[in-house]
PDB file of C-alpha atoms in Angstrom:
ATOM      1  CA  MET J   9      -0.965 -52.822  24.762  1.00 94.00           C
ATOM      2  CA  THR J  10      -0.707 -49.118  24.442  1.00 96.00           C
ATOM      3  CA  GLY J  11      -2.842 -46.021  24.264  1.00 96.00           C
ATOM      4  CA  CYS J  12      -3.180 -42.446  25.404  1.00 95.00           C
ATOM      5  CA  SER J  13      -3.697 -41.365  28.974  1.00 93.00           C
ATOM      6  CA  GLY J  14      -7.201 -42.386  29.976  1.00 93.00           C
ATOM      7  CA  SER J  15      -7.472 -45.188  27.418  1.00 94.00           C
ATOM      8  CA  GLY J  16      -7.702 -47.843  30.125  1.00 93.00           C
ATOM      9  CA  LYS J  17      -4.242 -49.434  30.102  1.00 94.00           C
ATOM     10  CA  SER J  18      -4.015 -49.818  33.885  1.00 92.00           C
ATOM     11  CA  THR J  19      -7.628 -50.966  34.130  1.00 93.00           C
ATOM     12  CA  VAL J  20      -7.048 -53.571  31.413  1.00 95.00           C
ATOM     13  CA  ALA J  21      -3.858 -54.696  33.192  1.00 95.00           C
ATOM     14  CA  ALA J  22      -5.831 -55.209  36.402  1.00 94.00           C
ATOM     15  CA  GLU J  23      -8.516 -57.199  34.561  1.00 96.00           C
ATOM     16  CA  LEU J  24      -5.930 -59.378  32.817  1.00 96.00           C
ATOM     17  CA  THR J  25      -4.383 -60.106  36.213  1.00 96.00           C
ATOM     18  CA  ARG J  26      -7.821 -60.874  37.652  1.00 96.00           C
ATOM     19  CA  ARG J  27      -8.243 -63.415  34.842  1.00 95.00           C
ATOM     20  CA  GLY J  28      -5.004 -65.122  35.870  1.00 95.00           C
ATOM     21  CA  LEU J  29      -2.797 -63.679  33.126  1.00 95.00           C
ATOM     22  CA  ILE J  30       0.499 -61.868  33.657  1.00 93.00           C
ATOM     23  CA  ALA J  31       0.100 -58.147  33.066  1.00 94.00           C
ATOM     24  CA  VAL J  32       2.720 -55.479  33.658  1.00 93.00           C
ATOM     25  CA  ASP J  33       1.796 -51.823  34.139  1.00 91.00           C
ATOM     26  CA  ALA J  34       4.717 -50.189  32.328  1.00 92.00           C
ATOM     27  CA  ASP J  35       3.899 -46.802  33.835  1.00 88.00           C
ATOM     28  CA  THR J  36       4.883 -48.069  37.268  1.00 87.00           C
ATOM     29  CA  THR J  37       7.684 -50.492  36.325  1.00 89.00           C
ATOM     30  CA  LEU J  38       9.474 -49.347  33.160  1.00 93.00           C
ATOM     31  CA  ALA J  39       8.750 -45.702  32.471  1.00 94.00           C
ATOM     32  CA  GLY J  40       9.908 -42.317  33.643  1.00 94.00           C
ATOM     33  CA  TRP J  41      10.391 -38.748  32.469  1.00 95.00           C
ATOM     34  CA  VAL J  42      13.700 -37.920  30.792  1.00 95.00           C
ATOM     35  CA  ASN J  43      15.248 -34.758  29.396  1.00 95.00           C
ATOM     36  CA  GLU J  44      16.765 -34.382  25.917  1.00 91.00           C
ATOM     37  CA  ARG J  45      19.990 -36.044  27.157  1.00 93.00           C
ATOM     38  CA  GLY J  46      18.057 -39.070  28.421  1.00 91.00           C
ATOM     39  CA  GLU J  47      18.590 -38.161  32.079  1.00 94.00           C
ATOM     40  CA  ALA J  48      15.799 -38.939  34.536  1.00 94.00           C
ATOM     41  CA  VAL J  49      13.822 -35.910  35.704  1.00 95.00           C
ATOM     42  CA  GLU J  50      10.805 -35.366  37.943  1.00 94.00           C
ATOM     43  CA  LEU J  51       7.523 -34.134  36.519  1.00 92.00           C
ATOM     44  CA  PRO J  52       6.916 -30.667  37.982  1.00 91.00           C
ATOM     45  CA  ASP J  53       3.618 -29.984  39.742  1.00 85.00           C
ATOM     46  CA  ASP J  54       2.945 -27.016  37.456  1.00 85.00           C
ATOM     47  CA  THR J  55       3.692 -28.842  34.208  1.00 90.00           C
ATOM     48  CA  THR J  56       3.430 -26.689  31.098  1.00 92.00           C
ATOM     49  CA  VAL J  57       3.034 -27.629  27.452  1.00 92.00           C
ATOM     50  CA  GLU J  58       6.545 -26.257  26.892  1.00 93.00           C
ATOM     51  CA  TRP J  59       8.055 -28.520  29.583  1.00 94.00           C
ATOM     52  CA  LEU J  60       6.272 -31.575  28.195  1.00 93.00           C
ATOM     53  CA  SER J  61       7.433 -30.727  24.672  1.00 92.00           C
ATOM     54  CA  GLU J  62      11.045 -30.690  25.890  1.00 93.00           C
ATOM     55  CA  HIS J  63      10.870 -33.952  27.885  1.00 94.00           C
ATOM     56  CA  ASP J  64       9.813 -37.496  27.163  1.00 93.00           C
ATOM     57  CA  TRP J  65       7.986 -40.286  29.001  1.00 95.00           C
ATOM     58  CA  SER J  66      10.251 -43.203  28.083  1.00 95.00           C
ATOM     59  CA  TRP J  67      10.614 -46.887  28.799  1.00 95.00           C
ATOM     60  CA  ASP J  68      13.891 -48.211  30.164  1.00 95.00           C
ATOM     61  CA  LEU J  69      14.729 -50.539  27.282  1.00 95.00           C
ATOM     62  CA  SER J  70      17.188 -52.620  29.311  1.00 94.00           C
ATOM     63  CA  LEU J  71      14.434 -53.364  31.839  1.00 93.00           C
ATOM     64  CA  LEU J  72      12.084 -54.149  28.968  1.00 94.00           C
ATOM     65  CA  ASP J  73      14.642 -56.600  27.572  1.00 94.00           C
ATOM     66  CA  GLU J  74      14.910 -58.292  30.978  1.00 93.00           C
ATOM     67  CA  LEU J  75      11.140 -58.607  31.106  1.00 90.00           C
ATOM     68  CA  ALA J  76      10.955 -59.961  27.562  1.00 89.00           C
ATOM     69  CA  ALA J  77      13.594 -62.612  28.332  1.00 90.00           C
ATOM     70  CA  ARG J  78      11.391 -64.227  30.980  1.00 90.00           C
ATOM     71  CA  PRO J  79       9.428 -67.296  29.859  1.00 89.00           C
ATOM     72  CA  GLY J  80       5.701 -67.112  29.222  1.00 88.00           C
ATOM     73  CA  THR J  81       3.239 -64.632  27.831  1.00 87.00           C
ATOM     74  CA  ARG J  82       3.113 -61.187  29.363  1.00 90.00           C
ATOM     75  CA  TYR J  83       0.840 -58.291  28.609  1.00 94.00           C
ATOM     76  CA  LEU J  84       2.760 -55.011  28.839  1.00 93.00           C
ATOM     77  CA  CYS J  85       0.385 -52.103  29.351  1.00 94.00           C
ATOM     78  CA  GLY J  86       1.684 -48.580  28.850  1.00 93.00           C
ATOM     79  CA  ASN J  87       2.857 -45.916  26.466  1.00 94.00           C
ATOM     80  CA  ALA J  88       6.159 -44.214  25.855  1.00 93.00           C
ATOM     81  CA  GLY J  89       7.780 -41.655  23.628  1.00 92.00           C
ATOM     82  CA  ASN J  90      10.336 -44.293  22.629  1.00 94.00           C
ATOM     83  CA  VAL J  91       7.721 -46.895  21.657  1.00 93.00           C
ATOM     84  CA  GLY J  92       9.203 -47.044  18.144  1.00 93.00           C
ATOM     85  CA  GLU J  93      12.551 -48.175  19.565  1.00 93.00           C
ATOM     86  CA  ALA J  94      10.811 -50.857  21.626  1.00 94.00           C
ATOM     87  CA  TRP J  95       8.383 -52.094  18.952  1.00 93.00           C
ATOM     88  CA  SER J  96      10.446 -55.013  17.607  1.00 91.00           C
ATOM     89  CA  ARG J  97      10.435 -56.595  21.081  1.00 92.00           C
ATOM     90  CA  PHE J  98       6.696 -57.358  20.882  1.00 91.00           C
ATOM     91  CA  ASP J  99       4.990 -60.307  19.223  1.00 89.00           C
ATOM     92  CA  ARG J 100       1.755 -58.359  18.971  1.00 91.00           C
ATOM     93  CA  ALA J 101       0.626 -54.882  19.971  1.00 94.00           C
ATOM     94  CA  TYR J 102      -2.810 -53.456  20.630  1.00 96.00           C
ATOM     95  CA  LEU J 103      -3.857 -49.815  20.609  1.00 97.00           C
ATOM     96  CA  LEU J 104      -6.601 -48.963  23.081  1.00 97.00           C
ATOM     97  CA  ALA J 105      -8.140 -46.361  20.783  1.00 97.00           C
ATOM     98  CA  ILE J 106     -10.199 -43.524  22.242  1.00 97.00           C
ATOM     99  CA  ASP J 107     -11.413 -40.148  21.081  1.00 95.00           C
ATOM    100  CA  GLU J 108     -10.541 -36.834  22.731  1.00 95.00           C
ATOM    101  CA  THR J 109     -13.861 -36.505  24.555  1.00 95.00           C
ATOM    102  CA  THR J 110     -13.475 -39.960  26.124  1.00 95.00           C
ATOM    103  CA  MET J 111      -9.875 -39.196  27.081  1.00 94.00           C
ATOM    104  CA  LEU J 112     -10.755 -35.903  28.778  1.00 93.00           C
ATOM    105  CA  THR J 113     -13.738 -37.429  30.585  1.00 93.00           C
ATOM    106  CA  ARG J 114     -11.673 -40.339  31.897  1.00 94.00           C
ATOM    107  CA  LEU J 115      -8.849 -38.046  33.006  1.00 92.00           C
ATOM    108  CA  ASP J 116     -11.357 -36.473  35.388  1.00 91.00           C
ATOM    109  CA  TYR J 117     -12.341 -39.781  37.050  1.00 87.00           C
ATOM    110  CA  PRO J 118     -11.515 -39.337  40.734  1.00 84.00           C
ATOM    111  CA  HIS J 119     -10.555 -43.025  41.114  1.00 84.00           C
ATOM    112  CA  ARG J 120      -7.899 -43.078  38.368  1.00 82.00           C
ATOM    113  CA  ASP J 121      -4.628 -44.770  39.315  1.00 78.00           C
ATOM    114  CA  HIS J 122      -2.578 -41.983  37.710  1.00 81.00           C
ATOM    115  CA  ASP J 123      -2.778 -38.217  38.150  1.00 84.00           C
ATOM    116  CA  PHE J 124      -1.186 -37.299  34.818  1.00 89.00           C
ATOM    117  CA  GLY J 125      -3.616 -35.298  32.722  1.00 87.00           C
ATOM    118  CA  ARG J 126      -5.365 -33.452  35.508  1.00 88.00           C
ATOM    119  CA  SER J 127      -3.537 -30.110  35.155  1.00 88.00           C
ATOM    120  CA  GLY J 128      -4.275 -27.595  32.419  1.00 90.00           C
ATOM    121  CA  GLY J 129      -0.825 -27.847  30.828  1.00 92.00           C
ATOM    122  CA  GLN J 130      -0.940 -31.638  30.791  1.00 93.00           C
ATOM    123  CA  ARG J 131      -4.430 -31.691  29.280  1.00 93.00           C
ATOM    124  CA  ALA J 132      -3.475 -29.220  26.556  1.00 94.00           C
ATOM    125  CA  TRP J 133      -0.386 -31.287  25.701  1.00 94.00           C
ATOM    126  CA  LEU J 134      -2.395 -34.542  25.681  1.00 95.00           C
ATOM    127  CA  ARG J 135      -4.988 -33.076  23.306  1.00 95.00           C
ATOM    128  CA  ASP J 136      -2.197 -32.528  20.783  1.00 95.00           C
ATOM    129  CA  TRP J 137      -0.146 -35.647  21.594  1.00 94.00           C
ATOM    130  CA  CYS J 138      -2.861 -38.329  21.681  1.00 95.00           C
ATOM    131  CA  PRO J 139      -3.821 -38.265  17.977  1.00 96.00           C
ATOM    132  CA  ARG J 140      -0.142 -38.175  16.993  1.00 94.00           C
ATOM    133  CA  TYR J 141       0.668 -41.130  19.275  1.00 95.00           C
ATOM    134  CA  GLN J 142      -2.298 -43.152  18.031  1.00 96.00           C
ATOM    135  CA  ALA J 143      -1.204 -42.474  14.439  1.00 96.00           C
ATOM    136  CA  GLU J 144       2.394 -43.480  15.243  1.00 95.00           C
ATOM    137  CA  VAL J 145       1.495 -46.846  16.750  1.00 96.00           C
ATOM    138  CA  THR J 146      -1.049 -47.459  13.984  1.00 97.00           C
ATOM    139  CA  ASP J 147       1.727 -46.914  11.443  1.00 96.00           C
ATOM    140  CA  LEU J 148       3.894 -49.356  13.413  1.00 96.00           C
ATOM    141  CA  GLY J 149       1.164 -52.000  13.056  1.00 95.00           C
ATOM    142  CA  ALA J 150      -0.858 -51.865  16.275  1.00 96.00           C
ATOM    143  CA  ILE J 151      -4.134 -53.762  16.293  1.00 95.00           C
ATOM    144  CA  HIS J 152      -6.943 -51.310  17.077  1.00 96.00           C
ATOM    145  CA  VAL J 153      -9.276 -52.074  19.968  1.00 97.00           C
ATOM    146  CA  ASP J 154     -12.181 -49.726  20.594  1.00 97.00           C
ATOM    147  CA  ALA J 155     -11.473 -48.832  24.220  1.00 97.00           C
ATOM    148  CA  THR J 156     -14.815 -47.071  24.598  1.00 96.00           C
ATOM    149  CA  GLN J 157     -16.433 -50.531  24.836  1.00 96.00           C
ATOM    150  CA  PRO J 158     -17.142 -52.153  28.205  1.00 96.00           C
ATOM    151  CA  LEU J 159     -13.991 -53.451  29.909  1.00 96.00           C
ATOM    152  CA  SER J 160     -14.908 -57.118  29.448  1.00 95.00           C
ATOM    153  CA  ALA J 161     -15.319 -56.631  25.687  1.00 96.00           C
ATOM    154  CA  VAL J 162     -11.959 -54.845  25.427  1.00 97.00           C
ATOM    155  CA  VAL J 163     -10.118 -57.571  27.334  1.00 96.00           C
ATOM    156  CA  ASP J 164     -11.948 -60.372  25.482  1.00 96.00           C
ATOM    157  CA  GLU J 165     -10.827 -58.850  22.197  1.00 95.00           C
ATOM    158  CA  ILE J 166      -7.213 -58.736  23.389  1.00 95.00           C
ATOM    159  CA  VAL J 167      -7.080 -62.288  24.730  1.00 93.00           C
ATOM    160  CA  GLY J 168      -9.217 -63.708  21.953  1.00 88.00           C
ATOM    161  CA  GLY J 169     -12.320 -64.088  24.095  1.00 44.00           C
ATOM    162  CA  THR J 170     -10.747 -66.684  26.374  1.00 41.00           C
ATOM    163  CA  SER J 171      -9.465 -66.577  29.893  1.00 42.00           C
ATOM    164  CA  PRO J 172      -7.966 -69.291  32.062  1.00 43.00           C
TER     165      PRO J 172
END
């Protein structure tokens, strides 16, 4: 499942795991910032819109292939600039859809697992990027889930209302 920062990907991953399902938080296992040559780079503390426009949060596709080769159902939770390249690896994909107000409110939650989106430059970039990303994955065929619903409703919709 995918979505913008603040859409609840990590929270949904934790709930799937709590329900006994295998969930992978791609932000912590598969993704990293890369420059235009595909070389790994660190996110600067004073990130600007310009820096973010010149770099990409990308999944390591070889690690994704290793994960996909394992038996059983897995729920991959994350987003990436190279999601289009990865799309054919998924049997099904869900978009945790949120509006800008929800995104900005959630980015301010003090208990968030991720800090991305707290700085001014990151927030400005996300306000532009989120609608484009949601449109991209919609065009790729993502199944929309209203991620402004309560967590249990979101997860029930993804797993078909059943849990082990």
